[in-house]
Each structure stands twice: as C-alpha cells, then as structure tokens.
C-alpha cells in the first residue's frame, strides 16, 4: 500500500512537471494585412481614436521592415508573411505564373469546385503553396486542436494566409455578390456565412473594390467568423487571418492619396477601432496577439511625381513583349519567341525555340537585349546566369529569393528606380519593384506579451512568422528564413 502511495506521488509529480513545461500561449492570433499599404501611411494620416492610434501607442512598431524579394505583389506577400519565407522556397511565384506550361493564378485548383456562388465560381485551394504557415505550425503544436479562418475580398488573400488545414477561408465573388469558398474546405457554406450574404445583399451588390463599404464588409465577415466559430474560446490557440483588399484595388485605379483611397483608409481606421473593441470584450486585451502589416507598398502615380519635378516613369509591359518579339523575329525569322510576361518577368517559348532548332542561349541573349532597349529599363536579366551580371549584390539576392524554377519567368526586368509597369495616361499607382516605395512595409505587434515601443533597426517581412512562432514556443514554418524581432 505504501509503495502504491509513493508511486502515485511520483506520477502526480510527473504530471505537474509536464503541465508546468507547457508554454503559455494567447487564446487567439489575429493577422491583419493591408494590401498596398506604404509604411509612411502610418504617419501621413490623422487617425481618429481607437484604431491606428491604439496600434501606434500600445503596439511595438518595426519602422524599417523590408521585403527581401521581387516581384513585390499580393499573392507572394501574403504567402511570405505567413510562411516566413520567399518564392524560392514557398513556390508562390506571383499572382499568376506558369505551372506545367500553363498560366495559372496563385490559388487556382481545377480539381476543386466553388461553394456558395454560381456557375462562374471556380474551385480554389492553397495547394500551390508548398511550405507550411503559422496556422499549420499551430496545428502541429496543438495536436490539430487549433482552428484558423481566413477572410478577404481577394481569394488569394484569404486562402494563402489560412494555410493548408483551416476550418474555412472565405473571399468575395463579385459575379454572385457573395462571400464564397471551395470544396477544398467544405461542400456547403456554414449557415452563418449564408445568413451574412442574405443580410448584406444590398451592400455586397456594390462595387466593393473601390469604396469604403469593401472594408466594412471585410471586418463584418471577420467579426462573424470570430463569433460563430468561437475563435479564441477553445483549449488551443486559434488564428484569424484578415486581409483588406480594396486599399490595393482602389489605389491601382485612382492612385495613392487620392480622395477615394483616403476615404478607404479613414474607414479602415474606424473598422480597426471597432474590431479591437470586439476583441477586448470577447477575448481580452492580454489574451490575443495582433500583428498588422502589408503585402507590399506602392509607387506614387507618374503624374503626381512629375507635377512636382520628381523622377518617375512608366513602362508598358504588354507593349514591351510585342516589341521584343518583333525584334527577335527580324533576327531569327520566327514569331513569338517570348511566350508571356507576368509581373516584371518574361517566359521564353521553348516549344517554338525547339521546333525551329534555335540555340536557346543565343535566343536568351537576344531577348534580354531586346527587352533592355527601352530607356525605362535598367537591366533585363537571364536569371540562370544572374551571377555574371554587374548588378548590386542586394538586387541579385532579391531576384534569387523571388525565383522558383519552372514557375517563374526566365528573364527578370529591373526598371530604373521610380519606374513602374503601367501607362502614362493612367491615374493609378502600382507596385512590384525592389524600390523602397514597394518594399518598405508597416509592421506592428500589439496585445499578448507586447510591451509598447519601436525599433528602427532593419527587420524583414519574413521575420513576422518567425516572431509569432518564437513567442508561442512553436516550430517556425518549414521553409522559414526569418528571425524573431524580439530577443
């Protein structure tokens, strides 16, 4: 009997020791990504009470967070934030890229079907993302008890941050004026999503890409996900990934600091203030960890810069493709030797080159020369031989980190600083280059175990996932190359 008592005491001690070894974690992680938000927007606007002011006052600000790859576009940015790595490892080479010789979107999945939409609603999934995310690592660390939901107007902005095994990802389908999902996640919309679509039919019928209502609907959906999925109420840490997409789409059309864009940011400030109140009341300020960042920045419109005597320029990539193919045809007598252009990259047409029995390296050299002809272009680079180019090492590194063989274009275009892909007659802004305008992004952490403060030391987009995982004492995503912001 005495021996049994001693054994029981030992067992209780072991249980207590194991319990004490379990790391403390917040109830909820909230990731908030604002599409095409320049870092300086944090300080350019006069914010109201409770929104960005609260983040700036109560959060920890990283004022020198840089994107370490090119091209700086939406799908890559969202993937890199949540995986802690770059296209070279996570495989999302752009918003669109080549996959098995076919032009696909970053989340295209023809093996799945759309759910909650109409005949035009296509199946989507995160399968093109080949590394794990913060949410996936939470699943692994908690025995798959953690739950994640992704919300955005853009499909890629909802799908890629939510990882491979969320309980749901929902995005706006303008063809049916509804938030939808895919059979990758479920066969039928949850009742709360269907009810949301019915309740807000009038608002969802608006052109959400260019008006503040797009922001309102995004946060309203996020709040319903928080409540109806009981996020932050379980035994394991949950995650809610929110992306604000209309800030980007409106900027593309109207330009940075246009009245239309300013109105969306003013509404965003109000929505953040309300959402923080909801989190404080439902979860508790000390029980959730929130981070705010952006998938990329944005270059000011050509006319805005030129009107003030500042250097700028536009480069029309579709016209560049046509012009380069015409030069190549004159030299080789073969049409369409360049197959496609996507986001500052060009793909050679291997089928045509092989059929005409041309020397690939010779065509490549000629193509780079042709694409480098416009004065707006500083370099056209054969990525396979990038080390032979006399370009700054920092630029070489960013091109390498942004290149995934078989998906990325073989030729990368580097415009002159300040030049972006577009037309001079456009009123909008753009992004995608290595420049500070496009690669310098905001980063703020607030809430659980965060002491207010700031740093001006160099930090990286890939540090976001590393920081969150370090704070939670979980393994970083399997392709992560970032390091924690905090000691």
Tab-separated table of C-alpha atoms in Angstrom:
chain	number	residue	atom	x	y	z
A	1	UNK	CA	0.000	0.000	0.000
A	2	UNK	CA	2.839	2.361	0.932
A	3	UNK	CA	4.555	1.535	-2.353
A	4	UNK	CA	1.390	2.430	-4.262
A	5	UNK	CA	1.211	5.768	-2.461
A	6	UNK	CA	4.821	6.564	-3.359
A	7	UNK	CA	4.138	5.617	-6.982
A	8	UNK	CA	1.068	7.847	-7.024
A	9	UNK	CA	3.094	10.770	-5.648
A	10	UNK	CA	5.732	10.235	-8.342
A	11	UNK	CA	3.090	10.089	-11.061
A	12	UNK	CA	1.466	13.273	-9.765
A	13	UNK	CA	4.845	14.995	-9.746
A	14	UNK	CA	5.496	13.919	-13.342
A	15	UNK	CA	2.069	15.198	-14.407
A	16	UNK	CA	2.700	18.506	-12.623
A	17	UNK	CA	6.131	18.792	-14.229
A	18	UNK	CA	4.693	18.151	-17.701
A	19	UNK	CA	1.943	20.687	-17.077
A	20	UNK	CA	4.440	23.324	-15.963
A	21	UNK	CA	6.531	22.642	-19.063
A	22	UNK	CA	3.635	23.596	-21.337
A	23	UNK	CA	4.341	27.093	-22.696
A	24	UNK	CA	1.911	29.915	-22.078
A	25	UNK	CA	0.115	30.967	-25.257
A	26	UNK	CA	-2.557	33.513	-26.180
A	27	UNK	CA	-6.089	32.438	-26.961
A	28	UNK	CA	-6.039	33.992	-30.416
A	29	UNK	CA	-3.657	35.264	-33.091
A	30	UNK	CA	-5.053	37.970	-35.374
A	31	UNK	CA	-3.130	38.693	-38.565
A	32	UNK	CA	-4.199	41.905	-40.306
A	33	UNK	CA	-2.662	42.582	-43.740
A	34	UNK	CA	-3.492	45.816	-45.563
A	35	UNK	CA	-2.984	45.445	-49.303
A	36	UNK	CA	-0.635	48.054	-50.838
A	37	UNK	CA	-0.189	49.961	-47.573
A	38	UNK	CA	3.001	52.017	-47.698
A	39	UNK	CA	4.905	52.275	-44.402
A	40	UNK	CA	4.629	56.061	-44.350
A	41	UNK	CA	0.829	55.864	-44.343
A	42	UNK	CA	1.113	55.150	-40.619
A	43	UNK	CA	2.323	58.701	-40.144
A	44	UNK	CA	0.725	60.545	-43.091
A	45	UNK	CA	-2.873	60.325	-41.940
A	46	UNK	CA	-4.544	61.965	-38.955
A	47	UNK	CA	-6.138	58.947	-37.326
A	48	UNK	CA	-9.153	59.005	-35.055
A	49	UNK	CA	-9.360	57.412	-31.636
A	50	UNK	CA	-9.077	53.699	-31.076
A	51	UNK	CA	-7.821	52.431	-34.435
A	52	UNK	CA	-4.348	53.085	-35.782
A	53	UNK	CA	-3.724	55.392	-32.808
A	54	UNK	CA	-4.174	52.452	-30.449
A	55	UNK	CA	-1.855	50.289	-32.535
A	56	UNK	CA	0.795	53.015	-32.607
A	57	UNK	CA	0.504	53.792	-28.887
A	58	UNK	CA	0.001	50.324	-27.433
A	59	UNK	CA	1.916	48.307	-30.014
A	60	UNK	CA	5.542	47.627	-30.841
A	61	UNK	CA	6.461	49.267	-34.160
A	62	UNK	CA	9.119	47.999	-36.536
A	63	UNK	CA	9.823	51.086	-38.632
A	64	UNK	CA	12.286	49.546	-41.063
A	65	UNK	CA	10.647	46.338	-42.272
A	66	UNK	CA	11.699	45.399	-45.800
A	67	UNK	CA	10.603	42.834	-48.388
A	68	UNK	CA	13.640	40.814	-49.469
A	69	UNK	CA	12.450	39.524	-52.846
A	70	UNK	CA	10.965	40.628	-56.141
A	71	UNK	CA	8.366	40.930	-57.541
A	72	UNK	CA	6.525	42.630	-54.676
A	73	UNK	CA	2.947	41.538	-55.383
A	74	UNK	CA	-0.091	40.393	-53.407
A	75	UNK	CA	-0.009	36.593	-53.553
A	76	UNK	CA	3.696	36.455	-52.759
A	77	UNK	CA	3.387	38.978	-49.939
A	78	UNK	CA	0.589	37.150	-48.160
A	79	UNK	CA	2.420	33.840	-48.566
A	80	UNK	CA	5.722	35.256	-47.311
A	81	UNK	CA	4.196	36.888	-44.225
A	82	UNK	CA	2.590	33.663	-43.044
A	83	UNK	CA	5.354	31.239	-44.091
A	84	UNK	CA	8.334	33.361	-43.113
A	85	UNK	CA	9.990	32.652	-46.439
A	86	UNK	CA	10.068	33.717	-50.098
A	87	UNK	CA	9.024	32.351	-53.528
A	88	UNK	CA	12.296	30.444	-53.843
A	89	UNK	CA	11.012	28.166	-51.074
A	90	UNK	CA	7.206	28.527	-50.816
A	91	UNK	CA	6.620	28.348	-54.578
A	92	UNK	CA	4.105	31.181	-54.991
A	93	UNK	CA	5.950	32.969	-57.805
A	94	UNK	CA	3.369	35.689	-58.434
A	95	UNK	CA	-0.322	36.445	-58.607
A	96	UNK	CA	-0.061	34.472	-61.842
A	97	UNK	CA	2.717	32.182	-63.009
A	98	UNK	CA	3.408	29.184	-65.202
A	99	UNK	CA	2.679	25.737	-63.819
A	100	UNK	CA	3.329	22.724	-66.066
A	101	UNK	CA	3.389	25.109	-69.018
A	102	UNK	CA	0.003	26.630	-68.163
A	103	UNK	CA	-0.746	30.145	-66.962
A	104	UNK	CA	-2.419	29.772	-63.554
A	105	UNK	CA	-3.397	32.015	-60.669
A	106	UNK	CA	-1.672	31.531	-57.338
A	107	UNK	CA	-4.673	29.696	-55.839
A	108	UNK	CA	-6.137	28.080	-58.952
A	109	UNK	CA	-7.176	24.471	-58.425
A	110	UNK	CA	-9.171	22.841	-61.201
A	111	UNK	CA	-9.672	19.706	-59.095
A	112	UNK	CA	-11.980	21.649	-56.751
A	113	UNK	CA	-15.310	23.451	-57.204
A	114	UNK	CA	-16.637	26.729	-55.902
A	115	UNK	CA	-19.067	26.668	-52.969
A	116	UNK	CA	-21.754	29.257	-52.306
A	117	UNK	CA	-21.586	31.038	-55.643
A	118	UNK	CA	-22.872	30.387	-59.153
A	119	UNK	CA	-21.702	28.639	-62.312
A	120	UNK	CA	-18.805	31.104	-62.639
A	121	UNK	CA	-17.468	30.391	-59.140
A	122	UNK	CA	-14.295	28.362	-59.509
A	123	UNK	CA	-12.572	26.000	-57.122
A	124	UNK	CA	-9.551	27.371	-55.292
A	125	UNK	CA	-7.067	25.987	-52.784
A	126	UNK	CA	-3.651	26.580	-51.157
A	127	UNK	CA	-2.099	23.562	-52.916
A	128	UNK	CA	0.330	25.694	-54.961
A	129	UNK	CA	1.874	26.790	-51.646
A	130	UNK	CA	4.480	24.140	-50.889
A	131	UNK	CA	5.543	25.141	-47.359
A	132	UNK	CA	3.699	25.321	-44.053
A	133	UNK	CA	2.338	28.511	-42.474
A	134	UNK	CA	1.955	29.866	-38.937
A	135	UNK	CA	-1.502	28.287	-38.821
A	136	UNK	CA	-0.155	24.905	-39.944
A	137	UNK	CA	2.528	25.004	-37.257
A	138	UNK	CA	-0.109	25.857	-34.659
A	139	UNK	CA	-1.994	22.754	-35.766
A	140	UNK	CA	1.093	20.591	-35.390
A	141	UNK	CA	1.973	22.060	-31.986
A	142	UNK	CA	-1.526	21.579	-30.542
A	143	UNK	CA	-2.361	18.135	-31.889
A	144	UNK	CA	-4.574	19.748	-34.546
A	145	UNK	CA	-6.805	21.395	-31.952
A	146	UNK	CA	-6.037	24.897	-33.193
A	147	UNK	CA	-8.531	26.435	-35.637
A	148	UNK	CA	-7.949	29.057	-38.337
A	149	UNK	CA	-10.181	31.152	-40.591
A	150	UNK	CA	-9.099	33.398	-43.484
A	151	UNK	CA	-11.204	36.385	-44.628
A	152	UNK	CA	-10.640	38.801	-47.544
A	153	UNK	CA	-12.195	40.247	-50.665
A	154	UNK	CA	-9.414	38.673	-52.765
A	155	UNK	CA	-9.295	34.884	-52.976
A	156	UNK	CA	-5.503	34.655	-52.637
A	157	UNK	CA	-5.546	36.984	-49.623
A	158	UNK	CA	-7.973	34.696	-47.774
A	159	UNK	CA	-6.591	31.333	-48.894
A	160	UNK	CA	-2.803	31.604	-48.622
A	161	UNK	CA	-2.624	33.081	-45.068
A	162	UNK	CA	-5.061	30.469	-43.694
A	163	UNK	CA	-2.670	27.638	-44.530
A	164	UNK	CA	-3.410	24.083	-45.613
A	165	UNK	CA	-5.839	22.934	-42.929
A	166	UNK	CA	-8.083	25.775	-41.740
A	167	UNK	CA	-11.707	25.351	-40.775
A	168	UNK	CA	-12.535	27.841	-43.509
A	169	UNK	CA	-11.362	30.506	-45.931
A	170	UNK	CA	-13.872	32.931	-47.461
A	171	UNK	CA	-13.487	35.530	-50.188
A	172	UNK	CA	-15.775	37.837	-52.146
A	173	UNK	CA	-17.052	36.724	-55.541
A	174	UNK	CA	-18.340	39.771	-57.423
A	175	UNK	CA	-20.080	37.590	-60.039
A	176	UNK	CA	-22.577	36.486	-57.399
A	177	UNK	CA	-22.151	39.342	-54.886
A	178	UNK	CA	-21.401	36.878	-52.079
A	179	UNK	CA	-18.642	35.554	-49.888
A	180	UNK	CA	-17.786	32.087	-51.151
A	181	UNK	CA	-15.402	29.214	-50.509
A	182	UNK	CA	-14.259	25.992	-52.196
A	183	UNK	CA	-14.761	22.234	-51.918
A	184	UNK	CA	-11.170	22.104	-50.680
A	185	UNK	CA	-12.620	23.281	-47.354
A	186	UNK	CA	-16.249	22.160	-47.352
A	187	UNK	CA	-19.178	21.121	-49.554
A	188	UNK	CA	-21.620	23.689	-48.220
A	189	UNK	CA	-21.341	27.188	-46.767
A	190	UNK	CA	-21.864	27.371	-42.988
A	191	UNK	CA	-25.226	28.834	-42.079
A	192	UNK	CA	-23.620	31.953	-40.653
A	193	UNK	CA	-21.941	32.739	-43.993
A	194	UNK	CA	-25.168	32.154	-45.947
A	195	UNK	CA	-27.029	34.341	-43.466
A	196	UNK	CA	-24.383	37.045	-43.809
A	197	UNK	CA	-24.719	37.020	-47.602
A	198	UNK	CA	-28.509	37.317	-47.346
A	199	UNK	CA	-28.460	40.034	-44.708
A	200	UNK	CA	-25.965	42.180	-46.613
A	201	UNK	CA	-27.202	41.545	-50.145
A	202	UNK	CA	-27.560	45.284	-50.866
A	203	UNK	CA	-24.080	46.165	-49.584
A	204	UNK	CA	-22.456	43.189	-51.326
A	205	UNK	CA	-24.019	44.266	-54.619
A	206	UNK	CA	-21.920	47.448	-54.604
A	207	UNK	CA	-18.534	47.737	-56.332
A	208	UNK	CA	-16.649	46.859	-53.155
A	209	UNK	CA	-13.192	47.174	-54.723
A	210	UNK	CA	-13.282	50.959	-54.807
A	211	UNK	CA	-15.427	52.106	-51.885
A	212	UNK	CA	-15.199	52.051	-48.071
A	213	UNK	CA	-18.028	49.500	-47.981
A	214	UNK	CA	-15.493	46.879	-49.064
A	215	UNK	CA	-13.600	47.462	-45.819
A	216	UNK	CA	-16.797	47.448	-43.776
A	217	UNK	CA	-17.899	44.112	-45.235
A	218	UNK	CA	-14.450	42.560	-44.699
A	219	UNK	CA	-14.454	43.336	-40.981
A	220	UNK	CA	-18.126	42.447	-40.605
A	221	UNK	CA	-17.326	38.992	-42.024
A	222	UNK	CA	-14.288	38.695	-39.767
A	223	UNK	CA	-16.386	39.557	-36.719
A	224	UNK	CA	-18.976	36.935	-37.651
A	225	UNK	CA	-16.224	34.357	-38.100
A	226	UNK	CA	-14.836	35.260	-34.673
A	227	UNK	CA	-18.254	34.839	-33.036
A	228	UNK	CA	-19.777	31.919	-34.939
A	229	UNK	CA	-16.638	29.786	-35.000
A	230	UNK	CA	-15.900	30.627	-31.329
A	231	UNK	CA	-12.333	31.554	-32.191
A	232	UNK	CA	-10.207	32.088	-29.117
A	233	UNK	CA	-12.620	30.114	-26.947
A	234	UNK	CA	-11.102	26.656	-27.240
A	235	UNK	CA	-8.313	24.868	-25.411
A	236	UNK	CA	-5.738	25.705	-28.101
A	237	UNK	CA	-4.599	28.965	-29.711
A	238	UNK	CA	-6.750	29.865	-32.723
A	239	UNK	CA	-5.958	32.184	-35.624
A	240	UNK	CA	-7.935	34.712	-37.647
A	241	UNK	CA	-6.242	35.976	-40.822
A	242	UNK	CA	-7.841	39.141	-42.226
A	243	UNK	CA	-6.770	40.974	-45.366
A	244	UNK	CA	-8.062	44.358	-46.504
A	245	UNK	CA	-8.029	44.176	-50.292
A	246	UNK	CA	-9.820	47.278	-51.550
A	247	UNK	CA	-6.984	49.539	-50.396
A	248	UNK	CA	-4.941	47.978	-53.212
A	249	UNK	CA	-7.591	47.832	-55.899
A	250	UNK	CA	-8.648	51.434	-55.348
A	251	UNK	CA	-5.012	52.613	-55.362
A	252	UNK	CA	-4.407	50.883	-58.685
A	253	UNK	CA	-7.307	52.756	-60.224
A	254	UNK	CA	-7.177	56.171	-58.523
A	255	UNK	CA	-3.627	56.437	-57.174
A	256	UNK	CA	-2.037	56.869	-53.754
A	257	UNK	CA	-3.504	59.675	-51.658
A	258	UNK	CA	-6.432	60.187	-53.997
A	259	UNK	CA	-9.672	61.187	-52.197
A	260	UNK	CA	-11.095	57.714	-52.958
A	261	UNK	CA	-8.127	55.944	-51.361
A	262	UNK	CA	-8.042	58.356	-48.418
A	263	UNK	CA	-11.712	57.624	-47.682
A	264	UNK	CA	-10.985	53.883	-47.532
A	265	UNK	CA	-8.131	54.420	-45.058
A	266	UNK	CA	-10.327	56.620	-42.894
A	267	UNK	CA	-12.922	53.844	-42.847
A	268	UNK	CA	-10.223	51.266	-42.154
A	269	UNK	CA	-9.226	53.276	-39.088
A	270	UNK	CA	-12.811	53.093	-37.790
A	271	UNK	CA	-13.103	49.371	-38.536
A	272	UNK	CA	-9.867	48.585	-36.715
A	273	UNK	CA	-11.074	50.615	-33.722
A	274	UNK	CA	-14.333	48.670	-33.607
A	275	UNK	CA	-12.632	45.315	-34.100
A	276	UNK	CA	-10.162	45.988	-31.279
A	277	UNK	CA	-13.157	46.757	-29.034
A	278	UNK	CA	-14.746	43.446	-30.021
A	279	UNK	CA	-11.509	41.576	-29.318
A	280	UNK	CA	-11.029	43.326	-25.981
A	281	UNK	CA	-14.571	42.498	-24.861
A	282	UNK	CA	-14.698	38.955	-26.205
A	283	UNK	CA	-11.113	37.706	-25.797
A	284	UNK	CA	-9.427	40.273	-23.550
A	285	UNK	CA	-6.509	42.574	-24.489
A	286	UNK	CA	-3.989	40.357	-22.758
A	287	UNK	CA	-5.297	37.183	-24.372
A	288	UNK	CA	-4.781	37.888	-28.070
A	289	UNK	CA	-1.744	38.746	-30.164
A	290	UNK	CA	-2.415	41.008	-33.155
A	291	UNK	CA	0.002	41.989	-35.892
A	292	UNK	CA	-0.571	44.474	-38.690
A	293	UNK	CA	1.491	44.581	-41.859
A	294	UNK	CA	1.184	44.884	-45.648
A	295	UNK	CA	1.814	42.527	-48.543
A	296	UNK	CA	3.710	45.296	-50.384
A	297	UNK	CA	3.855	49.071	-50.679
A	298	UNK	CA	3.073	51.215	-53.699
A	299	UNK	CA	4.784	53.651	-56.062
A	300	UNK	CA	3.158	57.055	-56.473
A	301	UNK	CA	1.482	57.829	-59.778
A	302	UNK	CA	3.634	59.155	-62.623
A	303	UNK	CA	1.685	62.436	-62.876
A	304	UNK	CA	1.829	63.102	-59.132
A	305	UNK	CA	5.603	62.768	-59.183
A	306	UNK	CA	6.207	64.683	-62.424
A	307	UNK	CA	3.950	67.576	-61.426
A	308	UNK	CA	6.334	68.258	-58.543
A	309	UNK	CA	9.521	67.756	-60.554
A	310	UNK	CA	10.284	64.342	-59.043
A	311	UNK	CA	11.741	61.469	-61.116
A	312	UNK	CA	9.257	58.858	-62.265
A	313	UNK	CA	8.302	56.818	-65.288
A	314	UNK	CA	6.067	54.135	-66.755
A	315	UNK	CA	6.927	51.001	-68.681
A	316	UNK	CA	4.237	49.210	-70.650
A	317	UNK	CA	4.988	45.503	-70.285
A	318	UNK	CA	2.480	44.186	-72.905
A	319	UNK	CA	3.926	46.602	-75.466
A	320	UNK	CA	7.432	45.533	-74.433
A	321	UNK	CA	6.516	41.908	-75.169
A	322	UNK	CA	5.254	42.784	-78.646
A	323	UNK	CA	8.254	44.971	-79.459
A	324	UNK	CA	10.768	42.371	-78.238
A	325	UNK	CA	9.104	39.595	-80.252
A	326	UNK	CA	9.229	41.779	-83.368
A	327	UNK	CA	12.983	42.352	-82.911
A	328	UNK	CA	13.549	38.638	-82.344
A	329	UNK	CA	11.514	37.745	-85.423
A	330	UNK	CA	13.692	40.031	-87.567
A	331	UNK	CA	16.808	38.311	-86.245
A	332	UNK	CA	15.692	34.658	-86.203
A	333	UNK	CA	12.793	34.618	-88.678
A	334	UNK	CA	10.493	33.040	-86.073
A	335	UNK	CA	7.438	34.563	-84.399
A	336	UNK	CA	6.579	34.595	-80.683
A	337	UNK	CA	9.927	33.512	-79.259
A	338	UNK	CA	8.848	35.074	-75.967
A	339	UNK	CA	5.761	33.273	-74.727
A	340	UNK	CA	4.424	35.502	-71.958
A	341	UNK	CA	5.122	38.315	-69.485
A	342	UNK	CA	3.938	38.376	-65.889
A	343	UNK	CA	4.864	40.916	-63.232
A	344	UNK	CA	8.292	42.027	-64.475
A	345	UNK	CA	9.220	38.556	-65.703
A	346	UNK	CA	9.255	37.048	-69.197
A	347	UNK	CA	8.985	33.425	-70.303
A	348	UNK	CA	10.725	32.133	-73.414
A	349	UNK	CA	8.685	29.939	-75.767
A	350	UNK	CA	10.599	26.650	-75.506
A	351	UNK	CA	8.271	24.828	-77.878
A	352	UNK	CA	8.847	27.361	-80.669
A	353	UNK	CA	12.604	27.534	-79.993
A	354	UNK	CA	12.920	23.735	-80.145
A	355	UNK	CA	10.721	23.416	-83.238
A	356	UNK	CA	12.855	25.984	-85.090
A	357	UNK	CA	16.084	24.265	-83.921
A	358	UNK	CA	17.404	27.515	-82.483
A	359	UNK	CA	20.158	27.813	-79.913
A	360	UNK	CA	18.468	28.559	-76.596
A	361	UNK	CA	21.343	30.593	-75.146
A	362	UNK	CA	21.536	32.722	-78.276
A	363	UNK	CA	17.799	33.428	-78.144
A	364	UNK	CA	18.067	34.253	-74.457
A	365	UNK	CA	20.861	36.790	-75.032
A	366	UNK	CA	18.928	38.398	-77.886
A	367	UNK	CA	15.731	38.510	-75.837
A	368	UNK	CA	17.467	40.243	-72.934
A	369	UNK	CA	18.978	42.792	-75.315
A	370	UNK	CA	15.578	43.451	-76.894
A	371	UNK	CA	13.829	43.852	-73.529
A	372	UNK	CA	16.572	46.161	-72.275
A	373	UNK	CA	16.114	48.554	-75.196
A	374	UNK	CA	13.587	50.987	-73.641
A	375	UNK	CA	15.226	53.750	-71.600
A	376	UNK	CA	12.945	52.932	-68.655
A	377	UNK	CA	14.676	49.558	-68.209
A	378	UNK	CA	17.974	49.354	-66.350
A	379	UNK	CA	18.582	45.611	-66.722
A	380	UNK	CA	16.969	42.581	-68.365
A	381	UNK	CA	18.500	39.608	-66.574
A	382	UNK	CA	18.825	35.963	-67.522
A	383	UNK	CA	18.146	34.623	-64.026
A	384	UNK	CA	20.015	31.364	-64.656
A	385	UNK	CA	23.201	33.401	-65.184
A	386	UNK	CA	22.499	36.215	-62.749
A	387	UNK	CA	25.902	35.969	-61.055
A	388	UNK	CA	27.562	37.109	-64.274
A	389	UNK	CA	25.634	40.407	-64.284
A	390	UNK	CA	27.325	43.554	-62.898
A	391	UNK	CA	24.417	44.479	-60.656
A	392	UNK	CA	24.374	45.197	-56.892
A	393	UNK	CA	24.524	42.089	-54.731
A	394	UNK	CA	21.432	43.156	-52.784
A	395	UNK	CA	19.428	43.119	-56.019
A	396	UNK	CA	20.854	39.740	-57.022
A	397	UNK	CA	19.756	38.339	-53.687
A	398	UNK	CA	16.213	39.651	-54.053
A	399	UNK	CA	15.869	38.231	-57.544
A	400	UNK	CA	17.171	34.845	-56.403
A	401	UNK	CA	14.818	34.780	-53.405
A	402	UNK	CA	11.904	35.593	-55.710
A	403	UNK	CA	12.683	32.922	-58.295
A	404	UNK	CA	11.150	29.438	-58.315
A	405	UNK	CA	12.358	27.206	-61.196
A	406	UNK	CA	9.616	26.051	-63.532
A	407	UNK	CA	7.167	28.672	-62.260
A	408	UNK	CA	8.992	31.997	-62.522
A	409	UNK	CA	9.896	33.668	-65.791
A	410	UNK	CA	13.466	33.120	-67.010
A	411	UNK	CA	14.071	36.829	-67.619
A	412	UNK	CA	13.659	39.380	-64.836
A	413	UNK	CA	13.199	43.051	-65.673
A	414	UNK	CA	14.663	45.757	-63.425
A	415	UNK	CA	13.196	49.177	-64.290
A	416	UNK	CA	15.013	52.374	-63.436
A	417	UNK	CA	14.296	53.433	-59.860
A	418	UNK	CA	10.871	55.070	-59.699
A	419	UNK	CA	9.621	53.460	-62.917
A	420	UNK	CA	6.702	51.050	-62.655
A	421	UNK	CA	4.686	48.876	-65.022
A	422	UNK	CA	1.810	50.904	-66.421
A	423	UNK	CA	0.791	53.579	-68.886
A	424	UNK	CA	1.475	57.284	-68.594
A	425	UNK	CA	-2.215	58.067	-69.080
A	426	UNK	CA	-3.194	56.027	-66.031
A	427	UNK	CA	-4.216	57.826	-62.838
A	428	UNK	CA	-3.413	54.890	-60.561
A	429	UNK	CA	-0.376	53.663	-58.659
A	430	UNK	CA	1.436	50.348	-58.984
A	431	UNK	CA	3.952	48.092	-57.246
A	432	UNK	CA	6.167	45.088	-57.925
A	433	UNK	CA	9.677	46.548	-57.960
A	434	UNK	CA	12.521	46.373	-55.445
A	435	UNK	CA	12.329	50.090	-54.584
A	436	UNK	CA	11.612	51.422	-51.089
A	437	UNK	CA	8.203	52.596	-52.296
A	438	UNK	CA	7.203	48.985	-52.954
A	439	UNK	CA	9.302	47.069	-50.424
A	440	UNK	CA	9.091	49.171	-47.229
A	441	UNK	CA	6.042	47.989	-45.264
A	442	UNK	CA	4.449	48.694	-41.868
A	443	UNK	CA	4.762	46.167	-39.056
A	444	UNK	CA	3.155	46.471	-35.624
A	445	UNK	CA	2.641	43.855	-32.896
A	446	UNK	CA	0.063	44.509	-30.167
A	447	UNK	CA	-1.547	42.604	-27.315
A	448	UNK	CA	-0.346	39.459	-25.570
A	449	UNK	CA	3.137	39.900	-24.044
A	450	UNK	CA	3.830	43.016	-26.160
A	451	UNK	CA	5.493	45.998	-24.486
A	452	UNK	CA	4.842	49.276	-26.356
A	453	UNK	CA	7.869	50.618	-28.172
A	454	UNK	CA	9.582	50.833	-31.526
A	455	UNK	CA	12.746	49.949	-33.396
A	456	UNK	CA	14.409	51.457	-36.444
A	457	UNK	CA	16.770	48.553	-36.983
A	458	UNK	CA	16.387	46.513	-40.156
A	459	UNK	CA	13.687	43.859	-39.946
A	460	UNK	CA	12.197	41.730	-42.690
A	461	UNK	CA	8.797	40.561	-43.875
A	462	UNK	CA	9.994	37.006	-43.249
A	463	UNK	CA	10.570	37.886	-39.572
A	464	UNK	CA	6.821	38.115	-38.903
A	465	UNK	CA	6.176	34.367	-38.858
A	466	UNK	CA	9.436	33.751	-37.001
A	467	UNK	CA	8.430	36.257	-34.308
A	468	UNK	CA	4.941	34.870	-33.779
A	469	UNK	CA	6.205	31.299	-33.593
A	470	UNK	CA	9.035	32.217	-31.206
A	471	UNK	CA	6.576	33.966	-28.878
A	472	UNK	CA	4.321	30.900	-28.897
A	473	UNK	CA	7.225	28.462	-28.495
A	474	UNK	CA	6.264	26.522	-31.613
A	475	UNK	CA	8.399	25.469	-34.548
A	476	UNK	CA	8.629	28.023	-37.342
A	477	UNK	CA	7.123	27.086	-40.744
A	478	UNK	CA	9.281	24.528	-42.502
A	479	UNK	CA	10.652	26.983	-45.091
A	480	UNK	CA	11.088	29.926	-42.720
A	481	UNK	CA	14.246	32.021	-43.194
A	482	UNK	CA	13.294	34.888	-40.850
A	483	UNK	CA	14.363	35.553	-37.278
A	484	UNK	CA	12.381	36.829	-34.322
A	485	UNK	CA	12.109	40.579	-33.904
A	486	UNK	CA	12.282	40.157	-30.116
A	487	UNK	CA	15.170	38.739	-28.118
